[in-house]
Amino acid sequence: MTGPAKRLPHTDAVVIGLGWAGSIIAKEMVDAGLEVVGLERGGWIETGVDFNINTAPDELRYARRQELMLQTVQNTVTARNNSAQEALPMRKWGSFHPGNGTGGAGLHWAGITWRFQPEEFRLASYLSEKYGDEVDPNLTLQDWGTDWSEMEPAYDYFERIAGVSGKAGNINGEILAGGNPFEGARTRDYPTGPTIPTYAPKLFAQVAEDLGYKPFHTPSSILSEAYTNIYGMQMGPCTYCGFCTNYGCANLSKASAITCVLPALVRQQGFTARTRSEVLKIETDSNGSKATGVTFVDSDGQEWFQPADIVVSAAFTFENVRLMLLSGIGTPYDPATGKGQTGRNYCYQTANNVRLFFDDKEFNSFIGGGAIGMAIDETNNDNFDHSGLGFVGGGSTRVGPIGAPPIGSRPVPEGTPKWGSKWKQATTENYNRSMSIGCESSSYAQRGNYLSLDPNYKDRLGRPLLRVTFDFPENDLRMSQYVTDKIEEIGRAMNPRSIERNAMTGHWNTVPYQSSHVVGGFVMGADPETSGTNKYLQSWQVPNLFVVGANAFPQNPGYNPTGTVGALAVKAAWAITRDYLKAPHQPLVQA
Amino acid sequence: MSLKPPLLTRRRLLASAAAGLSLISTGAYARVLDGTAPWQPFAANPPEQGWTGTWRFFNEAEARTIGAMADRMIPADDLSVSGREAGCAEFIDGQLAGSYGTGEKLYMQGPFKEGTPEQGDQLPWTMAERYRMGLASLSEYCRKTYSNEFADLDGETQDEVLSGLETGDIALSPIPSKTLFSDILNNVMEGFFADPLYGGNRDMASWKMLGFPGARYDYRPYLMKYNEKLDLEPVSMAGRAAWQTEATQ
Ligand SMILES: Cc1cc2nc3c(=O)[nH]c(=O)nc-3n(C[C@H](O)[C@H](O)[C@H](O)COP(=O)(O)OP(=O)(O)OC[C@H]3O[C@@H](n4cnc5c(N)ncnc54)[C@H](O)[C@@H]3O)c2cc1C
Ligand code: SF4
């Protein structure tokens, strides 16, 4: 550190993090005439400079050495399965892949873009009305404090930012063939048509349909066609290059803040981005009820104070929660009493799949993209009756060929040696003849799962790391067996030579990648005792602070999170520009 | 709330010094293109340099050991050349000489504790240190047990040693044998299957073996060729003229 923090000129609003959430809110505030400073701890990433086909399709660099991800030397988390254990740092990313630099994790993401269902936003009430005390009392489910009538327009708007490709299943209550019959009523179709399924999803959809399921195209921020979004940003059609999840796109086909928002925003008056600038703390006045700005450190080690009237924290689940803990916002959650807002209801996503091996198929698995594919939703959430099943929740079942770069993608049947002649033969035989059916499933809150500051491990600046205490609830493990039975049935009907079942069992393991869908920890709600923000993502305690991201989810349904992160960002942006500015510093909802 | 009129001439993007300011200098410059390639490797958004044509990390004995291991892990047969012939040792050398070897991007603060299997790798050594110490103790083991270096054992014995490391039946210290084995296997496979840009996968040997077309980046013409073997000639980043530097030739 080089001396005391220097003070920067005042700005109307400061945004922490220029991923999906931060960029959208910054854009909407600048469009409304505010002067906005965006602070991003990583670099400025630009398609034309950083991703071209001389460098983009590099599995070693991006998938193995994780170049687009946050480096753990910079910041990581500690992890343990329960409070009796001592948490240890994740020295290398495994279970999840947090982002760094403009675009955030939403740059190297896969692009599957769901809307949650209307019931989700009042899940605790809905399940207790329907199943009463059949719901495991260990779960600490909560309502979101919002409803479908408020969420639908925000989803619609986000879809027009990202250009989402898909086919509607329900427009104004009319169920449409070829779409997802379980989705909430939408006012209009997706902005772009569905992507084309490759052989594996095609085959899956045919067999699933024969079994009575209603397959549909996975909604995708990997674009099927050229599109100009509502900010005037142009996108190109996906070429199914197969270097997608964990990579940047050289074709402007994958929606992210760097393709859909920032290049327009950075040219606008009123916006300043400061990159390689890491926010350390949200500063508040003496009674802790008004944010005065943020302190950040740049890559030279210089500390700065950026005063602002509005602070938006959009630093991804983990860092949003850590910043709240470091800044004294909310009461740290105590798993012993179940009290406190900050760190509460941390959830994940429960990954299940079956792998199929065939003799007589050529899947050309190297063709694909993060969100290409076909899905069914009969296995998801409360789309089936859970009476007497002993669990609630479910997952979205999908076949999604993301590509098959061969360092990481060399499926062989269990029991194959890991090296030598037999390994080589099996690798060559199976490389193009295997596929998997995944079921990305719900993760429900339970009392002992939470986020807190680690008492032992510090980041490079001497501040405590965030500590993740998490294990899969019994409810979710039972759910996993059930949904994996279902996808195994479909898999068998596809007549593979062999099938392998991977239902989630045992403890949460930090080593294998599962998903970056970490949610909760500073949730939205209607009750200030059990939520950090109101339904506008406005802090109950500090009304000029908005905390936006998947940290707001009180639990996670069987869908990927980002469609909802985007919608919540839109919701917060609208609340600020339409209502908050009329009466600054006032709560938009009375506690 | 103060709504000041925005400044007209302000720079919109203030990157701190280390990040460079190139983004905002978007002026169009007249350029003369005269026989030199306008695009230089390692220019725009360069990958980290891998194999440079000379050994930068391994000494001769270590390079021989790794080559011999790669020969057994990926044996030569009808399907492909061996791991050593494909350049796996050169690949690993380049990796260990770079940030992968130094661990400079990883959280390496203590205290170091063993933890549960779910808590992952907690060893206090960088990859470069693991290789250096691990190969030294392997060499010691082989000399004690066989009076020979690993590379000079016959193939069958080499396989026995590798299996002993894989299962942990052979004990090494301080780097556990299982860790040493899995690090080396992991890196050999990376070398065999990565883009040839990094010194391994010579002539795209592994991609030809698998039928992986490499860095083609556009499959739209083949999308609906369901269940057809495509036999696409692979393409690598390294194969493009821009990358034809001494290191990759
Ligand atoms: C490999 C992968 C695949 C995924 N696939 C999908 C998918 O298919 N569908 C889906 O719905 N979701 C997917 N996700 C999740 C998705 O990426 C996130 O939900 C989404 O990016 C969240 O947006 P965000 O704006 O909240 O956070 P981010 O996009 O991560 O942005 C947060 C930004 O804040 C910055 N930041 C953090 N801390 C600070 C600080 N202290 N100071 C300054 N800046 C800071 C970060 O550098 C980052 O740029 C995937 C994620 C990964 C990694
Ligand atoms: S698969 Fe499509 S969206 Fe993904 S990186 Fe390739 S071209 Fe871009």
PDB file of N, CA and C in Angstrom, chain A residues 347-393:
ATOM      1  N   CYS A 347     -26.668 -21.477  -1.171  1.00  0.00           N
ATOM      2  CA  CYS A 347     -27.034 -22.703  -1.900  1.00  0.00           C
ATOM      3  C   CYS A 347     -26.168 -22.853  -3.147  1.00  0.00           C
ATOM      4  N   TYR A 348     -26.307 -24.002  -3.758  1.00  0.00           N
ATOM      5  CA  TYR A 348     -25.480 -24.332  -4.922  1.00  0.00           C
ATOM      6  C   TYR A 348     -26.397 -24.888  -5.998  1.00  0.00           C
ATOM      7  N   GLN A 349     -25.892 -25.804  -6.800  1.00  0.00           N
ATOM      8  CA  GLN A 349     -26.697 -26.486  -7.809  1.00  0.00           C
ATOM      9  C   GLN A 349     -26.280 -27.941  -7.682  1.00  0.00           C
ATOM     10  N   THR A 350     -27.225 -28.854  -7.819  1.00  0.00           N
ATOM     11  CA  THR A 350     -26.900 -30.263  -7.596  1.00  0.00           C
ATOM     12  C   THR A 350     -26.779 -30.949  -8.951  1.00  0.00           C
ATOM     13  N   ALA A 351     -25.564 -31.318  -9.319  1.00  0.00           N
ATOM     14  CA  ALA A 351     -25.301 -31.830 -10.671  1.00  0.00           C
ATOM     15  C   ALA A 351     -25.494 -33.343 -10.725  1.00  0.00           C
ATOM     16  N   ASN A 352     -26.303 -33.809 -11.673  1.00  0.00           N
ATOM     17  CA  ASN A 352     -26.505 -35.238 -11.879  1.00  0.00           C
ATOM     18  C   ASN A 352     -26.400 -35.523 -13.371  1.00  0.00           C
ATOM     19  N   ASN A 353     -25.910 -36.698 -13.715  1.00  0.00           N
ATOM     20  CA  ASN A 353     -25.935 -37.066 -15.139  1.00  0.00           C
ATOM     21  C   ASN A 353     -25.806 -38.563 -15.339  1.00  0.00           C
ATOM     22  N   VAL A 354     -26.115 -39.005 -16.549  1.00  0.00           N
ATOM     23  CA  VAL A 354     -25.775 -40.372 -16.962  1.00  0.00           C
ATOM     24  C   VAL A 354     -24.934 -40.278 -18.234  1.00  0.00           C
ATOM     25  N   ARG A 355     -23.941 -41.142 -18.331  1.00  0.00           N
ATOM     26  CA  ARG A 355     -23.097 -41.153 -19.534  1.00  0.00           C
ATOM     27  C   ARG A 355     -23.378 -42.421 -20.336  1.00  0.00           C
ATOM     28  N   LEU A 356     -23.503 -42.232 -21.631  1.00  0.00           N
ATOM     29  CA  LEU A 356     -23.875 -43.331 -22.528  1.00  0.00           C
ATOM     30  C   LEU A 356     -22.728 -43.606 -23.492  1.00  0.00           C
ATOM     31  N   PHE A 357     -22.440 -44.885 -23.709  1.00  0.00           N
ATOM     32  CA  PHE A 357     -21.436 -45.281 -24.702  1.00  0.00           C
ATOM     33  C   PHE A 357     -22.111 -46.126 -25.775  1.00  0.00           C
ATOM     34  N   PHE A 358     -21.818 -45.821 -27.020  1.00  0.00           N
ATOM     35  CA  PHE A 358     -22.424 -46.532 -28.152  1.00  0.00           C
ATOM     36  C   PHE A 358     -21.332 -47.153 -29.020  1.00  0.00           C
ATOM     37  N   ASP A 359     -21.736 -48.162 -29.801  1.00  0.00           N
ATOM     38  CA  ASP A 359     -20.831 -48.719 -30.810  1.00  0.00           C
ATOM     39  C   ASP A 359     -21.078 -48.112 -32.178  1.00  0.00           C
ATOM     40  N   ASP A 360     -22.324 -47.763 -32.430  1.00  0.00           N
ATOM     41  CA  ASP A 360     -22.747 -47.517 -33.810  1.00  0.00           C
ATOM     42  C   ASP A 360     -23.106 -46.058 -34.083  1.00  0.00           C
ATOM     43  N   LYS A 361     -22.532 -45.153 -33.287  1.00  0.00           N
ATOM     44  CA  LYS A 361     -22.906 -43.747 -33.493  1.00  0.00           C
ATOM     45  C   LYS A 361     -21.663 -42.883 -33.675  1.00  0.00           C
ATOM     46  N   GLU A 362     -21.810 -41.849 -34.465  1.00  0.00           N
ATOM     47  CA  GLU A 362     -20.774 -40.821 -34.598  1.00  0.00           C
ATOM     48  C   GLU A 362     -21.418 -39.514 -34.166  1.00  0.00           C
ATOM     49  N   PHE A 363     -21.071 -39.052 -32.974  1.00  0.00           N
ATOM     50  CA  PHE A 363     -21.736 -37.844 -32.476  1.00  0.00           C
ATOM     51  C   PHE A 363     -21.078 -36.555 -32.955  1.00  0.00           C
ATOM     52  N   ASN A 364     -19.859 -36.643 -33.460  1.00  0.00           N
ATOM     53  CA  ASN A 364     -19.111 -35.430 -33.820  1.00  0.00           C
ATOM     54  C   ASN A 364     -19.198 -34.413 -32.677  1.00  0.00           C
ATOM     55  N   SER A 365     -18.828 -34.920 -31.518  1.00  0.00           N
ATOM     56  CA  SER A 365     -19.006 -34.154 -30.269  1.00  0.00           C
ATOM     57  C   SER A 365     -18.203 -32.861 -30.225  1.00  0.00           C
ATOM     58  N   PHE A 366     -17.216 -32.737 -31.132  1.00  0.00           N
ATOM     59  CA  PHE A 366     -16.420 -31.500 -31.155  1.00  0.00           C
ATOM     60  C   PHE A 366     -17.241 -30.332 -31.687  1.00  0.00           C
ATOM     61  N   ILE A 367     -18.383 -30.609 -32.300  1.00  0.00           N
ATOM     62  CA  ILE A 367     -19.267 -29.539 -32.767  1.00  0.00           C
ATOM     63  C   ILE A 367     -20.197 -29.165 -31.622  1.00  0.00           C
ATOM     64  N   GLY A 368     -20.191 -27.921 -31.244  1.00  0.00           N
ATOM     65  CA  GLY A 368     -21.116 -27.554 -30.172  1.00  0.00           C
ATOM     66  C   GLY A 368     -20.830 -26.180 -29.612  1.00  0.00           C
ATOM     67  N   GLY A 369     -21.596 -25.831 -28.609  1.00  0.00           N
ATOM     68  CA  GLY A 369     -21.456 -24.540 -27.938  1.00  0.00           C
ATOM     69  C   GLY A 369     -22.140 -24.657 -26.590  1.00  0.00           C
ATOM     70  N   GLY A 370     -21.815 -23.730 -25.703  1.00  0.00           N
ATOM     71  CA  GLY A 370     -22.246 -23.836 -24.320  1.00  0.00           C
ATOM     72  C   GLY A 370     -23.714 -24.102 -24.091  1.00  0.00           C
ATOM     73  N   ALA A 371     -24.564 -23.528 -24.912  1.00  0.00           N
ATOM     74  CA  ALA A 371     -25.999 -23.633 -24.616  1.00  0.00           C
ATOM     75  C   ALA A 371     -26.786 -24.268 -25.759  1.00  0.00           C
ATOM     76  N   ILE A 372     -26.070 -24.943 -26.668  1.00  0.00           N
ATOM     77  CA  ILE A 372     -26.750 -25.658 -27.752  1.00  0.00           C
ATOM     78  C   ILE A 372     -27.431 -26.877 -27.130  1.00  0.00           C
ATOM     79  N   GLY A 373     -28.564 -27.288 -27.651  1.00  0.00           N
ATOM     80  CA  GLY A 373     -29.079 -28.563 -27.169  1.00  0.00           C
ATOM     81  C   GLY A 373     -30.570 -28.594 -26.922  1.00  0.00           C
ATOM     82  N   MET A 374     -31.016 -29.755 -26.435  1.00  0.00           N
ATOM     83  CA  MET A 374     -32.441 -29.987 -26.199  1.00  0.00           C
ATOM     84  C   MET A 374     -32.648 -30.338 -24.726  1.00  0.00           C
ATOM     85  N   ALA A 375     -33.823 -29.973 -24.238  1.00  0.00           N
ATOM     86  CA  ALA A 375     -34.110 -30.150 -22.814  1.00  0.00           C
ATOM     87  C   ALA A 375     -35.521 -30.689 -22.618  1.00  0.00           C
ATOM     88  N   ILE A 376     -35.746 -31.263 -21.451  1.00  0.00           N
ATOM     89  CA  ILE A 376     -37.110 -31.536 -21.005  1.00  0.00           C
ATOM     90  C   ILE A 376     -37.238 -31.024 -19.575  1.00  0.00           C
ATOM     91  N   ASP A 377     -38.450 -30.698 -19.195  1.00  0.00           N
ATOM     92  CA  ASP A 377     -38.629 -30.084 -17.879  1.00  0.00           C
ATOM     93  C   ASP A 377     -39.590 -30.858 -16.970  1.00  0.00           C
ATOM     94  N   GLU A 378     -40.017 -32.039 -17.421  1.00  0.00           N
ATOM     95  CA  GLU A 378     -40.919 -32.853 -16.590  1.00  0.00           C
ATOM     96  C   GLU A 378     -40.269 -33.254 -15.280  1.00  0.00           C
ATOM     97  N   THR A 379     -38.919 -33.302 -15.269  1.00  0.00           N
ATOM     98  CA  THR A 379     -38.174 -33.744 -14.085  1.00  0.00           C
ATOM     99  C   THR A 379     -37.851 -32.593 -13.136  1.00  0.00           C
ATOM    100  N   ASN A 380     -38.281 -31.392 -13.473  1.00  0.00           N
ATOM    101  CA  ASN A 380     -37.775 -30.217 -12.761  1.00  0.00           C
ATOM    102  C   ASN A 380     -38.725 -29.709 -11.679  1.00  0.00           C
ATOM    103  N   ASN A 381     -38.138 -29.082 -10.676  1.00  0.00           N
ATOM    104  CA  ASN A 381     -38.857 -28.309  -9.655  1.00  0.00           C
ATOM    105  C   ASN A 381     -40.129 -29.012  -9.206  1.00  0.00           C
ATOM    106  N   ASP A 382     -41.263 -28.326  -9.251  1.00  0.00           N
ATOM    107  CA  ASP A 382     -42.511 -29.011  -8.861  1.00  0.00           C
ATOM    108  C   ASP A 382     -43.353 -29.343 -10.094  1.00  0.00           C
ATOM    109  N   ASN A 383     -42.681 -29.668 -11.195  1.00  0.00           N
ATOM    110  CA  ASN A 383     -43.411 -30.030 -12.412  1.00  0.00           C
ATOM    111  C   ASN A 383     -43.969 -31.449 -12.332  1.00  0.00           C
ATOM    112  N   PHE A 384     -43.633 -32.175 -11.282  1.00  0.00           N
ATOM    113  CA  PHE A 384     -44.234 -33.487 -11.022  1.00  0.00           C
ATOM    114  C   PHE A 384     -44.676 -33.517  -9.569  1.00  0.00           C
ATOM    115  N   ASP A 385     -45.604 -34.371  -9.261  1.00  0.00           N
ATOM    116  CA  ASP A 385     -46.158 -34.398  -7.904  1.00  0.00           C
ATOM    117  C   ASP A 385     -45.164 -35.060  -6.949  1.00  0.00           C
ATOM    118  N   HIS A 386     -44.837 -34.370  -5.881  1.00  0.00           N
ATOM    119  CA  HIS A 386     -43.864 -34.891  -4.918  1.00  0.00           C
ATOM    120  C   HIS A 386     -44.523 -35.584  -3.716  1.00  0.00           C
ATOM    121  N   SER A 387     -45.852 -35.704  -3.715  1.00  0.00           N
ATOM    122  CA  SER A 387     -46.512 -36.321  -2.549  1.00  0.00           C
ATOM    123  C   SER A 387     -45.928 -37.699  -2.285  1.00  0.00           C
ATOM    124  N   GLY A 388     -45.492 -37.912  -1.075  1.00  0.00           N
ATOM    125  CA  GLY A 388     -44.990 -39.228  -0.681  1.00  0.00           C
ATOM    126  C   GLY A 388     -43.594 -39.554  -1.177  1.00  0.00           C
ATOM    127  N   LEU A 389     -42.955 -38.651  -1.921  1.00  0.00           N
ATOM    128  CA  LEU A 389     -41.625 -38.970  -2.463  1.00  0.00           C
ATOM    129  C   LEU A 389     -40.499 -38.729  -1.450  1.00  0.00           C
ATOM    130  N   GLY A 390     -40.768 -37.930  -0.441  1.00  0.00           N
ATOM    131  CA  GLY A 390     -39.735 -37.703   0.576  1.00  0.00           C
ATOM    132  C   GLY A 390     -38.739 -36.610   0.219  1.00  0.00           C
ATOM    133  N   PHE A 391     -39.037 -35.838  -0.789  1.00  0.00           N
ATOM    134  CA  PHE A 391     -38.178 -34.693  -1.112  1.00  0.00           C
ATOM    135  C   PHE A 391     -38.993 -33.690  -1.917  1.00  0.00           C
ATOM    136  N   VAL A 392     -38.465 -32.479  -2.018  1.00  0.00           N
ATOM    137  CA  VAL A 392     -39.001 -31.490  -2.955  1.00  0.00           C
ATOM    138  C   VAL A 392     -37.870 -31.058  -3.886  1.00  0.00           C
ATOM    139  N   GLY A 393     -38.242 -30.517  -5.022  1.00  0.00           N
ATOM    140  CA  GLY A 393     -37.242 -30.050  -6.001  1.00  0.00           C
ATOM    141  C   GLY A 393     -37.032 -31.045  -7.125  1.00  0.00           C
TER     142      GLY A 393
END
